[in-house]
XYZ file of C-alpha atoms in Angstrom:
781
model
C 26.606 36.642 65.070
C 22.849 36.806 65.720
C 20.805 38.048 62.791
C 19.435 41.063 64.621
C 22.914 42.042 65.789
C 24.307 41.731 62.257
C 21.508 43.956 60.960
C 22.197 46.536 63.651
C 25.875 46.607 62.705
C 24.963 47.214 59.074
C 22.596 50.062 59.924
C 25.089 51.605 62.327
C 27.875 51.655 59.758
C 25.481 53.031 57.138
C 24.400 55.823 59.464
C 27.995 56.545 60.408
C 29.032 56.960 56.786
C 26.028 59.159 56.093
C 26.800 61.247 59.157
C 30.433 61.647 58.177
C 29.350 62.955 54.798
C 26.666 65.209 56.303
C 29.032 66.699 58.875
C 31.569 67.351 56.149
C 29.092 69.418 54.168
C 26.970 71.038 56.867
C 27.597 70.397 60.558
C 24.447 72.185 61.775
C 22.230 69.792 59.810
C 24.244 66.865 61.102
C 23.197 67.802 64.642
C 19.602 67.195 63.681
C 20.671 63.945 62.044
C 22.037 62.568 65.285
C 19.241 63.968 67.381
C 16.735 61.988 65.361
C 18.858 58.830 65.335
C 19.986 58.800 68.953
C 17.035 56.638 69.996
C 17.744 54.174 67.178
C 21.363 53.547 68.148
C 21.192 51.446 71.331
C 24.254 50.582 73.348
C 26.454 53.307 71.869
C 28.626 53.215 74.953
C 29.303 49.540 74.447
C 30.011 49.735 70.740
C 33.676 48.828 71.280
C 32.559 45.530 72.759
C 30.783 44.457 69.581
C 32.567 42.660 66.723
C 33.375 44.669 63.600
C 30.511 44.673 61.096
C 30.958 43.374 57.586
C 30.187 46.408 55.453
C 28.251 45.804 52.243
C 29.461 48.506 49.840
C 26.369 48.177 47.639
C 24.180 49.380 50.498
C 26.496 51.440 52.664
C 28.550 53.392 50.178
C 27.599 57.033 49.904
C 27.655 59.047 46.726
C 29.546 61.860 48.330
C 32.821 62.656 46.633
C 35.151 63.969 49.289
C 37.099 66.959 47.993
C 40.510 68.204 49.127
C 38.953 71.270 50.722
C 37.025 71.039 53.950
C 35.504 73.152 56.644
C 38.091 75.458 58.194
C 39.342 75.036 61.711
C 37.519 78.216 62.735
C 34.110 76.677 62.021
C 32.427 75.912 65.301
C 30.982 72.451 65.635
C 28.746 71.294 68.463
C 30.442 68.803 70.754
C 27.499 66.433 70.401
C 27.990 65.801 66.695
C 31.752 65.461 67.099
C 31.646 63.015 69.987
C 29.002 60.765 68.430
C 30.159 60.936 64.853
C 33.923 60.756 65.106
C 33.817 58.589 68.218
C 32.138 55.823 66.211
C 34.649 56.323 63.424
C 37.567 56.131 65.847
C 36.303 52.814 67.159
C 36.101 51.433 63.637
C 39.631 52.641 62.854
C 41.091 50.975 65.937
C 39.478 47.640 65.150
C 40.411 47.771 61.477
C 44.026 48.599 62.354
C 44.212 45.474 64.531
C 43.069 43.412 61.547
C 45.620 45.110 59.272
C 48.520 44.254 61.600
C 47.301 40.671 61.858
C 47.213 40.379 58.061
C 50.748 41.803 57.740
C 52.139 39.079 59.998
C 54.342 39.392 63.051
C 58.106 39.705 63.097
C 58.634 35.945 63.074
C 56.574 35.448 59.909
C 57.539 38.496 57.846
C 61.052 39.466 58.870
C 62.293 40.518 55.425
C 59.549 43.096 54.869
C 59.728 44.433 58.424
C 63.508 44.900 58.023
C 62.882 47.035 54.924
C 61.027 49.403 57.235
C 63.793 49.435 59.863
C 62.224 46.911 62.284
C 64.686 44.369 63.718
C 62.661 42.489 66.301
C 59.238 41.936 67.836
C 59.861 44.266 70.816
C 60.691 47.111 68.438
C 57.587 46.320 66.368
C 55.418 46.344 69.496
C 56.864 49.683 70.540
C 56.165 51.182 67.105
C 52.609 49.848 67.185
C 52.022 51.536 70.516
C 53.434 54.818 69.238
C 51.302 54.700 66.099
C 48.177 54.101 68.140
C 49.065 57.263 70.055
C 49.378 59.095 66.725
C 45.934 57.834 65.733
C 44.509 59.018 69.043
C 46.118 62.412 68.557
C 44.563 62.728 65.091
C 41.109 62.028 66.487
C 41.680 64.360 69.423
C 42.426 67.123 66.923
C 39.197 66.350 65.095
C 37.028 66.011 68.201
C 38.491 68.609 70.551
C 39.899 71.210 68.156
C 37.583 70.631 65.178
C 40.609 70.249 62.890
C 39.641 67.919 60.060
C 41.163 69.587 56.997
C 43.835 67.826 54.994
C 46.350 70.581 55.723
C 45.694 70.549 59.471
C 45.067 66.878 60.166
C 46.206 64.810 57.161
C 46.020 61.394 58.858
C 42.409 61.876 59.911
C 41.489 63.342 56.524
C 43.016 60.404 54.628
C 41.342 57.791 56.830
C 37.978 59.488 56.593
C 38.265 59.930 52.838
C 39.259 56.288 52.324
C 36.343 55.034 54.415
C 33.671 57.151 52.734
C 34.945 56.351 49.229
C 35.939 52.699 49.576
C 34.334 51.397 52.772
C 36.224 49.283 55.293
C 38.531 47.752 52.655
C 39.762 51.197 51.631
C 40.167 52.155 55.265
C 42.324 49.068 55.832
C 44.606 49.920 52.895
C 44.970 53.486 54.116
C 45.884 52.347 57.624
C 48.535 50.015 56.252
C 50.230 52.727 54.202
C 49.953 55.217 57.060
C 51.671 52.792 59.445
C 54.424 52.045 56.931
C 54.990 55.769 56.470
C 55.169 56.161 60.246
C 57.819 53.427 60.488
C 60.016 55.234 57.952
C 59.835 58.593 59.743
C 63.316 58.400 61.268
C 65.100 56.462 58.522
C 65.853 59.508 56.413
C 68.130 62.375 57.439
C 66.877 65.918 57.105
C 68.641 66.448 53.779
C 66.951 63.384 52.239
C 63.548 64.436 53.541
C 64.033 67.834 51.960
C 64.968 66.119 48.708
C 61.816 63.991 48.914
C 59.765 67.148 49.331
C 61.438 68.719 46.323
C 60.776 65.648 44.155
C 57.176 65.519 45.339
C 56.575 69.129 44.311
C 53.868 68.719 41.653
C 52.720 72.333 41.618
C 53.986 73.006 38.103
C 53.083 70.001 35.918
C 53.296 72.086 32.736
C 57.075 72.077 33.248
C 57.089 68.313 32.632
C 56.733 69.069 28.902
C 59.597 71.467 28.027
C 59.354 70.859 24.272
C 55.690 71.857 24.312
C 56.423 74.967 26.356
C 58.813 76.054 23.592
C 55.819 76.348 21.257
C 53.366 79.224 21.170
C 50.112 77.286 20.942
C 46.620 78.679 20.446
C 43.908 76.981 22.482
C 40.408 76.855 20.994
C 37.819 75.828 23.582
C 34.545 74.631 22.032
C 31.832 74.423 24.694
C 28.106 73.880 24.662
C 25.398 71.284 25.209
C 25.050 68.095 23.218
C 23.955 68.342 19.578
C 25.391 71.847 19.286
C 28.081 71.168 16.682
C 31.143 71.809 18.842
C 32.950 68.546 18.017
C 31.890 68.843 14.363
C 33.617 72.217 14.053
C 36.741 71.024 15.850
C 37.035 68.017 13.524
C 36.635 70.315 10.518
C 39.676 72.234 11.723
C 41.540 68.932 12.027
C 40.589 67.891 8.501
C 41.949 71.160 7.088
C 45.347 70.584 8.696
C 48.305 68.757 7.192
C 48.960 66.681 10.332
C 46.982 66.254 13.491
C 45.679 64.208 16.412
C 42.212 63.283 17.644
C 42.116 62.102 21.277
C 38.818 60.766 22.605
C 37.573 59.177 25.824
C 36.456 55.864 24.289
C 37.926 53.351 21.898
C 34.785 53.403 19.764
C 35.071 57.183 19.276
C 38.705 56.829 18.250
C 37.629 54.134 15.787
C 34.765 56.273 14.456
C 37.106 59.206 13.778
C 39.670 56.870 12.216
C 36.973 55.454 9.918
C 35.922 58.998 8.969
C 39.446 59.923 7.878
C 40.049 56.663 6.036
C 36.739 57.087 4.150
C 37.984 60.494 2.983
C 41.246 58.954 1.742
C 43.246 60.740 4.443
C 46.030 58.576 5.961
C 45.291 57.996 9.631
C 46.697 55.779 12.398
C 44.460 54.167 15.018
C 46.151 53.880 18.420
C 44.421 52.498 21.510
C 45.711 50.521 24.455
C 45.044 47.177 22.769
C 45.152 47.991 19.064
C 47.560 49.860 16.774
C 46.974 50.361 13.050
C 49.645 52.377 11.222
C 49.297 53.374 7.534
C 51.842 51.550 5.406
C 51.672 53.680 2.266
C 52.196 57.175 3.655
C 55.075 59.143 5.159
C 52.858 61.324 7.375
C 49.455 60.636 8.824
C 46.871 61.734 11.324
C 46.437 60.003 14.684
C 43.102 58.893 16.137
C 43.589 57.573 19.648
C 42.223 57.200 23.126
C 43.310 60.100 25.295
C 45.790 57.986 27.295
C 47.631 57.183 24.048
C 47.974 60.780 22.828
C 51.395 61.114 21.127
C 53.281 63.802 23.051
C 56.539 63.642 21.113
C 55.124 64.340 17.639
C 54.775 67.900 16.354
C 51.449 68.381 14.560
C 49.395 71.246 13.208
C 46.113 70.566 15.024
C 45.068 68.466 18.013
C 41.459 67.801 19.033
C 40.889 66.628 22.616
C 37.292 65.527 23.143
C 35.202 65.619 26.347
C 37.663 67.925 28.095
C 35.432 68.128 31.206
C 36.747 64.670 32.100
C 39.983 66.416 33.099
C 38.394 66.534 36.568
C 37.885 62.756 36.838
C 39.456 61.126 39.889
C 40.265 58.052 37.810
C 41.292 59.232 34.333
C 41.588 63.000 34.646
C 45.380 62.813 34.531
C 45.197 61.643 30.897
C 43.318 64.791 29.806
C 45.711 66.973 31.793
C 48.689 65.217 30.201
C 47.244 65.524 26.691
C 46.288 69.184 27.128
C 49.588 70.276 28.679
C 51.831 68.017 26.590
C 50.537 67.728 23.021
C 52.816 69.573 20.583
C 50.261 71.193 18.287
C 50.090 74.706 16.876
C 46.349 74.682 17.512
C 44.691 72.698 20.287
C 40.908 72.325 20.037
C 39.195 71.273 23.265
C 35.558 70.125 23.164
C 33.350 69.817 26.216
C 30.917 71.334 28.665
C 30.680 75.003 29.545
C 31.528 74.317 33.204
C 35.179 73.674 32.279
C 35.807 77.188 30.874
C 37.180 78.893 34.050
C 39.641 76.072 34.695
C 40.996 75.983 31.119
C 41.307 79.770 31.029
C 43.247 79.636 34.299
C 45.598 76.949 32.996
C 46.150 78.831 29.733
C 47.037 81.970 31.697
C 49.563 79.976 33.727
C 51.348 78.687 30.618
C 51.030 81.937 28.691
C 48.914 80.609 25.840
C 46.018 82.311 24.113
C 42.602 80.811 24.839
C 39.715 81.460 22.452
C 36.308 80.302 23.724
C 33.707 79.244 21.146
C 30.255 78.846 22.669
C 27.500 76.872 20.963
C 23.764 76.488 21.449
C 21.729 73.380 20.723
C 20.719 73.165 17.084
C 17.310 71.816 18.061
C 15.228 72.096 21.258
C 15.179 69.396 23.923
C 12.189 68.498 26.090
C 11.533 66.046 28.906
C 8.315 64.071 28.707
C 5.570 64.443 31.284
C 5.035 60.674 31.408
C 7.246 57.615 31.392
C 6.626 54.476 29.355
C 5.392 52.845 32.582
C 7.408 49.751 31.691
C 5.339 49.182 28.532
C 7.436 48.547 25.416
C 4.356 48.955 23.211
C 4.618 52.703 23.882
C 7.940 52.900 22.061
C 7.978 54.952 18.871
C 10.142 54.692 15.771
C 13.493 56.401 16.429
C 13.539 55.683 20.179
C 16.772 54.706 21.897
C 16.610 52.857 25.230
C 19.768 53.378 27.309
C 21.032 50.642 29.649
C 24.296 50.232 31.533
C 25.491 46.656 30.979
C 25.698 44.264 28.060
C 23.359 41.752 29.683
C 20.708 44.438 30.154
C 21.145 45.671 26.587
C 20.559 42.241 25.060
C 17.680 41.389 27.349
C 15.958 44.668 26.534
C 16.453 43.988 22.838
C 14.737 40.620 23.212
C 11.871 42.121 25.215
C 11.295 45.014 22.793
C 11.241 42.772 19.718
C 8.847 40.361 21.394
C 6.472 43.116 22.551
C 6.458 45.200 19.365
C 7.093 42.727 16.562
C 9.658 45.182 15.153
C 13.438 44.884 14.929
C 15.768 46.523 17.441
C 19.398 47.486 16.774
C 22.048 47.483 19.500
C 25.074 49.747 19.881
C 27.709 49.649 22.619
C 31.438 50.080 22.838
C 32.378 46.439 23.244
C 30.868 45.428 19.911
C 33.344 44.803 17.082
C 33.657 48.032 15.048
C 32.141 46.554 11.901
C 29.130 45.199 13.788
C 28.638 48.491 15.579
C 28.745 50.448 12.306
C 26.248 48.137 10.618
C 23.851 48.294 13.581
C 24.003 52.093 13.614
C 23.342 52.176 9.863
C 20.320 49.906 10.252
C 18.857 52.167 12.931
C 19.595 55.385 11.025
C 17.953 54.097 7.821
C 14.209 54.920 7.922
C 13.407 52.489 5.132
C 13.664 49.227 7.084
C 11.998 47.629 10.080
C 14.765 48.510 12.597
C 12.617 51.017 14.457
C 14.345 50.986 17.849
C 17.803 51.068 19.380
C 19.126 49.757 22.676
C 22.445 51.356 23.552
C 24.894 51.874 26.372
C 25.638 55.242 27.927
C 28.494 55.527 25.427
C 26.016 57.268 23.103
C 26.424 60.256 25.395
C 29.910 60.691 23.975
C 28.651 61.725 20.551
C 28.132 58.666 18.346
C 26.453 59.484 15.042
C 22.951 58.165 15.714
C 19.679 59.713 14.567
C 17.785 59.347 17.836
C 14.412 61.046 18.251
C 13.757 60.115 21.879
C 16.035 58.820 24.629
C 14.461 56.434 27.149
C 16.423 55.763 30.341
C 16.016 52.184 31.522
C 16.952 53.444 34.972
C 18.394 56.494 36.706
C 21.165 54.532 38.429
C 24.259 52.632 37.406
C 26.889 50.346 38.906
C 30.230 52.134 39.301
C 32.441 49.201 40.240
C 31.668 49.166 43.966
C 27.975 49.820 44.278
C 24.915 51.291 42.635
C 24.659 55.058 42.492
C 22.268 57.550 40.910
C 23.290 59.089 37.607
C 24.802 62.536 38.011
C 23.375 65.674 36.432
C 26.138 65.862 33.771
C 25.625 62.199 32.865
C 21.861 62.569 32.459
C 22.276 65.714 30.384
C 24.923 64.221 28.148
C 23.045 60.967 27.509
C 19.615 62.532 27.194
C 21.004 65.339 25.071
C 21.538 62.897 22.215
C 17.808 62.974 21.560
C 16.898 64.807 18.360
C 19.166 65.558 15.419
C 19.446 68.998 13.855
C 18.901 67.515 10.435
C 19.200 63.820 9.596
C 21.223 62.533 6.679
C 18.022 61.700 4.798
C 16.745 65.258 5.247
C 20.047 66.669 4.064
C 19.971 64.548 0.903
C 16.376 65.596 0.210
C 17.167 69.285 0.677
C 14.774 69.596 3.605
C 15.214 72.983 5.310
C 12.293 72.741 7.736
C 12.734 73.584 11.394
C 14.230 70.726 13.401
C 11.902 68.763 15.650
C 12.654 68.780 19.373
C 14.402 65.870 21.003
C 12.527 64.100 23.776
C 13.750 62.430 26.971
C 11.808 60.084 29.224
C 12.204 57.011 31.419
C 11.044 53.419 31.285
C 9.660 53.604 34.844
C 7.687 56.440 36.390
C 9.869 56.400 39.532
C 12.936 57.503 37.527
C 11.365 60.346 35.579
C 11.409 63.057 38.329
C 15.179 62.713 38.789
C 15.769 62.865 35.038
C 13.507 65.891 34.643
C 15.178 67.653 37.563
C 18.641 67.107 36.043
C 17.679 69.115 32.959
C 16.604 71.988 35.198
C 19.833 71.914 37.199
C 23.146 73.567 36.388
C 26.212 71.551 37.359
C 28.890 73.275 39.410
C 31.975 74.636 37.568
C 34.973 72.324 37.464
C 37.610 73.530 39.904
C 40.657 71.305 39.403
C 42.419 69.097 36.871
C 43.580 65.583 37.726
C 47.244 64.637 38.071
C 49.125 61.384 38.464
C 52.909 61.494 38.924
C 54.624 60.465 35.663
C 57.052 57.511 35.652
C 60.064 59.832 35.647
C 58.957 61.382 38.961
C 58.174 57.978 40.510
C 61.538 56.532 39.433
C 63.536 59.464 40.810
C 61.547 59.428 44.039
C 62.060 55.662 44.425
C 65.829 56.002 43.967
C 66.123 57.701 47.380
C 64.682 54.742 49.283
C 66.386 51.511 50.443
C 66.518 48.923 47.621
C 63.890 46.563 49.077
C 61.320 49.255 49.835
C 57.973 48.165 48.299
C 56.866 50.476 45.517
C 53.395 50.548 47.072
C 54.917 52.335 50.052
C 56.877 54.671 47.762
C 53.660 55.576 45.965
C 51.840 56.111 49.260
C 54.608 58.381 50.563
C 54.744 60.297 47.291
C 51.001 60.825 47.537
C 51.335 62.105 51.104
C 54.246 64.448 50.383
C 52.911 65.819 47.108
C 52.417 69.559 46.903
C 49.803 70.777 44.434
C 48.642 74.128 43.167
C 44.981 75.046 43.736
C 44.217 74.198 40.083
C 45.101 70.494 40.389
C 44.186 67.435 42.419
C 45.797 64.023 42.665
C 43.931 61.237 40.905
C 43.029 58.128 42.836
C 45.984 55.871 43.691
C 43.904 52.893 44.823
C 44.252 50.605 41.796
C 47.939 51.496 41.335
C 48.634 50.625 44.976
C 46.789 47.305 44.637
C 48.714 46.409 41.470
C 51.971 47.339 43.188
C 51.171 44.925 46.017
C 50.361 42.068 43.610
C 53.628 42.389 41.643
C 55.773 43.104 44.733
C 57.348 39.588 44.931
C 58.865 39.762 41.438
C 62.298 41.135 40.551
C 61.162 43.975 38.313
C 62.894 47.270 37.696
C 61.159 50.422 38.860
C 60.562 51.299 35.211
C 58.817 47.968 34.609
C 56.723 48.384 37.745
C 55.579 51.800 36.508
C 54.452 50.171 33.253
C 52.378 47.579 35.111
C 50.727 50.267 37.257
C 48.652 51.317 34.226
C 47.641 47.872 32.954
C 43.870 47.586 32.290
C 42.614 45.232 34.987
C 39.688 44.693 37.312
C 41.114 43.979 40.754
C 37.784 42.463 41.790
C 38.409 39.423 39.542
C 40.781 36.829 41.005
C 41.387 35.308 37.551
C 42.753 38.594 36.278
C 44.925 38.976 39.368
C 46.431 35.508 38.752
C 47.124 36.488 35.156
C 48.766 39.719 36.327
C 51.118 37.724 38.548
C 51.974 35.372 35.687
C 52.661 38.250 33.281
C 54.822 40.078 35.847
C 56.800 36.905 36.549
C 57.324 36.445 32.815
C 58.795 39.937 32.450
C 60.945 39.557 35.581
C 62.384 36.221 34.486
C 62.449 37.040 30.757
C 60.577 33.780 30.281
C 58.469 32.578 27.424
C 55.603 34.946 26.827
C 53.786 32.908 24.201
C 50.078 32.810 24.812
C 49.886 29.020 24.956
C 52.603 28.892 27.629
C 50.333 30.429 30.265
C 48.595 27.136 30.912
C 46.388 27.226 33.971
C 46.196 31.025 33.889
C 44.550 31.661 30.520
C 41.551 29.346 30.258
C 41.454 28.724 26.510
C 39.633 25.417 27.028
C 36.367 27.280 27.585
C 36.323 28.107 23.863
C 35.656 24.419 23.180
C 32.864 24.111 25.706
C 29.235 23.937 24.641
C 26.993 26.635 26.028
C 25.322 25.171 29.148
C 21.548 25.014 29.472
C 20.952 25.693 33.173
C 20.865 29.271 34.434
C 23.482 28.818 37.224
C 25.905 27.090 34.835
C 25.316 29.835 32.265
C 26.256 32.460 34.832
C 29.584 30.730 35.553
C 30.186 30.244 31.826
C 29.587 33.906 31.055
C 31.874 35.064 33.885
C 34.655 32.824 32.637
C 34.303 34.233 29.130
C 34.386 37.781 30.453
C 37.511 37.071 32.534
C 39.209 35.483 29.529
C 38.365 38.520 27.410
C 39.911 40.882 29.978
C 43.016 38.711 30.313
C 43.544 38.628 26.551
C 43.156 42.416 26.514
C 45.860 42.629 29.200
C 48.106 40.398 27.089
C 47.610 42.591 24.011
C 48.285 45.710 26.062
C 51.583 44.232 27.253
C 52.479 42.981 23.768
C 52.881 46.583 22.585
C 55.143 47.424 25.516
C 57.203 44.194 25.668
C 57.232 43.074 22.051
C 60.131 40.697 22.569
C 58.404 38.914 25.464
C 54.703 38.666 24.609
C 55.096 37.348 21.086
C 51.676 35.844 20.316
C 49.942 39.068 19.372
C 48.265 37.680 16.238
C 47.020 34.637 18.125
C 45.767 36.870 20.942
C 43.730 38.944 18.483
C 42.231 35.732 17.092
C 41.367 34.438 20.562
C 39.862 37.811 21.491
C 37.649 37.629 18.412
C 36.563 34.091 19.290
C 35.707 35.098 22.853
C 33.682 38.064 21.612
C 31.753 35.765 19.292
C 31.025 33.379 22.168
C 29.823 36.225 24.389
C 27.706 37.703 21.593
C 26.155 34.304 20.855
C 25.257 33.856 24.509
C 23.829 37.354 24.861
C 21.760 36.980 21.696
C 19.945 34.028 23.268
C 18.972 35.809 26.470
C 15.319 35.935 27.295
C 13.348 38.819 28.816
C 10.886 38.312 31.654
C 9.156 41.664 32.389
C 8.187 40.819 35.968
C 11.739 39.816 36.867
C 13.214 42.928 35.251
C 10.729 45.171 37.028
C 11.469 43.477 40.350
C 15.191 43.908 39.786
C 14.881 47.616 38.986
C 12.756 48.172 42.072
C 15.244 46.299 44.244
C 18.224 48.257 42.982
C 16.314 51.548 43.136
C 15.737 50.827 46.795
C 19.452 50.192 47.319
C 20.352 53.418 45.534
C 17.824 55.430 47.489
C 18.917 54.046 50.840
C 21.382 56.812 51.641
C 19.207 59.521 50.081
C 16.161 58.400 52.010
C 18.123 58.190 55.254
C 19.481 61.677 54.736
C 16.062 63.116 53.899
C 14.521 61.394 56.920
C 17.261 62.623 59.223
C 17.383 66.189 57.931
C 13.630 66.641 57.682
C 11.485 67.647 54.715
C 12.211 71.369 55.012
C 15.925 71.273 55.719
C 17.407 70.125 52.399
C 18.131 73.726 51.467
C 20.412 73.988 54.495
C 22.731 71.256 53.269
C 24.019 73.241 50.310
C 24.598 71.957 46.802
C 25.618 68.354 46.446
C 28.757 67.603 44.493
C 27.455 65.980 41.369
C 30.685 64.140 40.725
C 32.341 63.379 37.451
C 31.142 61.112 34.689
C 32.643 57.687 35.174
C 32.531 56.461 31.621
C 34.046 53.019 31.339
C 37.532 53.333 29.913
C 37.793 52.828 26.157
C 34.120 51.977 25.785
C 34.180 48.587 27.482
C 30.762 48.276 29.131
C 30.535 45.895 32.065
C 29.015 42.556 31.204
C 27.043 42.691 34.429
C 26.214 45.719 36.540
C 26.495 44.742 40.177
C 24.842 41.926 42.127
C 26.957 39.742 39.889
C 26.178 36.279 41.109
C 22.470 36.894 41.594
C 21.973 38.724 38.328
C 24.099 36.310 36.362
C 22.089 33.404 37.618
C 18.926 35.139 36.513
C 20.347 36.073 33.136
C 20.137 32.602 31.663
C 18.465 32.242 28.328
C 16.267 29.291 29.098
C 12.544 29.330 29.615
C 11.662 31.485 32.552
C 15.120 33.042 32.805
C 15.550 36.701 32.336
C 16.624 38.769 35.292
C 19.915 40.210 34.279
C 22.280 42.881 35.240
């Protein structure tokens, strides 16, 4: 493809995604968008003749989070916006569907799978393809001619549009595949079975999934307020006064911190996370400190504390907070979080007939945003400053740069550090009587780690979310920046100091980021409307039992998602990763129960090494084979532990990626070892290997160099990528029309599960190559 044509395709797809999002929020403004762009989109009539563009998600992905609600069918939309906007989208859908069918294989190459969907020959398959294309056309006709785009009115169009805006062309392809499979199964079930499917997919009353909990008369205490207001402190005090109880937090490091707190007070406590379980051996009863996904729902306790309850709205992990809140069997349930969650929790408590007591807190010390940034100059750092970055490579490079520029020591704190190392680093920073003046930390400090920070400095106002770079949301900025300033430090407490607390300060490393950070502290986030749900294994298993034996579970999940009925207080969490895992393990003879276990395995589906390991682990369970760690030769690359750290930057990038993949694979093995103890038997060895890998990674990161010019160039480059959609939208809408768009959805904090920061943060190959620790190397993620 000619270079200029390729560039045009990229810009066209970017504009189309932006327009889809704009039309969704405010159709009148979208008219002006297209009016201004119509001269920049040549050959629109011949767009179907051009090859499909390769969409770069880092550039093209919008930050819009598409909600279940939409504009009603009575809203009038100009024909111009509809024809241009959805016409382009229809063309993309048609071309992507052709690629999906090609990837699925014709009848001759994939007979077994086609038979599971009731297809018994190529002529029948061709006929079904033609009918489905008519269904697609009908969906777009409804959107274009009748302005029906809501999920309730036009579910096929809504799902395709949602998948494209959230996950680009790859997500659109997956959605088309599941939609076509669902279409093929339309006539395979009699009316009675379809009615049964609808009954099983009725998820309107998830509180009924926990009958033992509903037998209790719980009291819900909701502690809400800004950071540094004492809400979690008071909730934990209630837990300490109880005889038995549970702490459930969003990150592994918070679970470990609470566990350490109880152990230090000689109170028996178990630590339970996805990859680690520590049970007291000298006590009959004990407290639990766990990640929220591991909340024990079958144990009756006096008090349960569920931290960061606003994450109940997360599209990825919200189901875990919903499950913990609705299912934990505690006489008192203490929820800690932001004030914007109050209406939702009160509504849920009213539905289950439980008393809700709201405790509101104010900050114990004032918080101010600085009028100036550091302008990239580390010499402007002051004792007690914490610089926040969003990947381990960035954290270590910043540490090296700060120590070189200031001649003072810099501590580091992030979730992936071993607990002992993290505790010692925090202690060094908190102690005013040494030369550890500064801290570089991940955004995990926003979750309430005990650090005596005077000023928070944002390295940037954007982060990598797994697909592309995006600006930080208002809640994220407030929660991270709110850690600045302590009401009274431990040293002041010991000295009996009762003076007024000093204000916490927030600023940015670069001047370009400061306006966004300052604006966030002047902005109120929208109230949380819904809680996340994911169908529990019992629902999936029952639903699957009414399908033919060879029906892929990915299709079952897709159909369950489509048929699910929800109350207005809930939304379905994202099925994308579960569907991808289901496809990977499809060839193996696993029970439905085993498949449901694998759906939740911690994995990055963007790493082919982890996908190969997933296949090997699934095969091992299916065949009841040897699950010893050393038996997975060729899948688990233990040989890299014997390799010497390379000297060249490109080789270092490959080396670091291999170590990171190995670390994730060992974590997967440990996760499975707690669920299949008789199969994955090398748990002790896996812990040892995990420790060795962490040491290798830490040794590599410690030797990273910092080149200011390269770091500045990188931040500018990524800032430009992040601002691409914003700038396009501002240009298209005009300088005086932003107020017509309405409030943007700020989204939900996407904290990395269990405190595992990414090693890199996007632009992996390029940044990794620049992250080498040799002379002149330094651009990192």
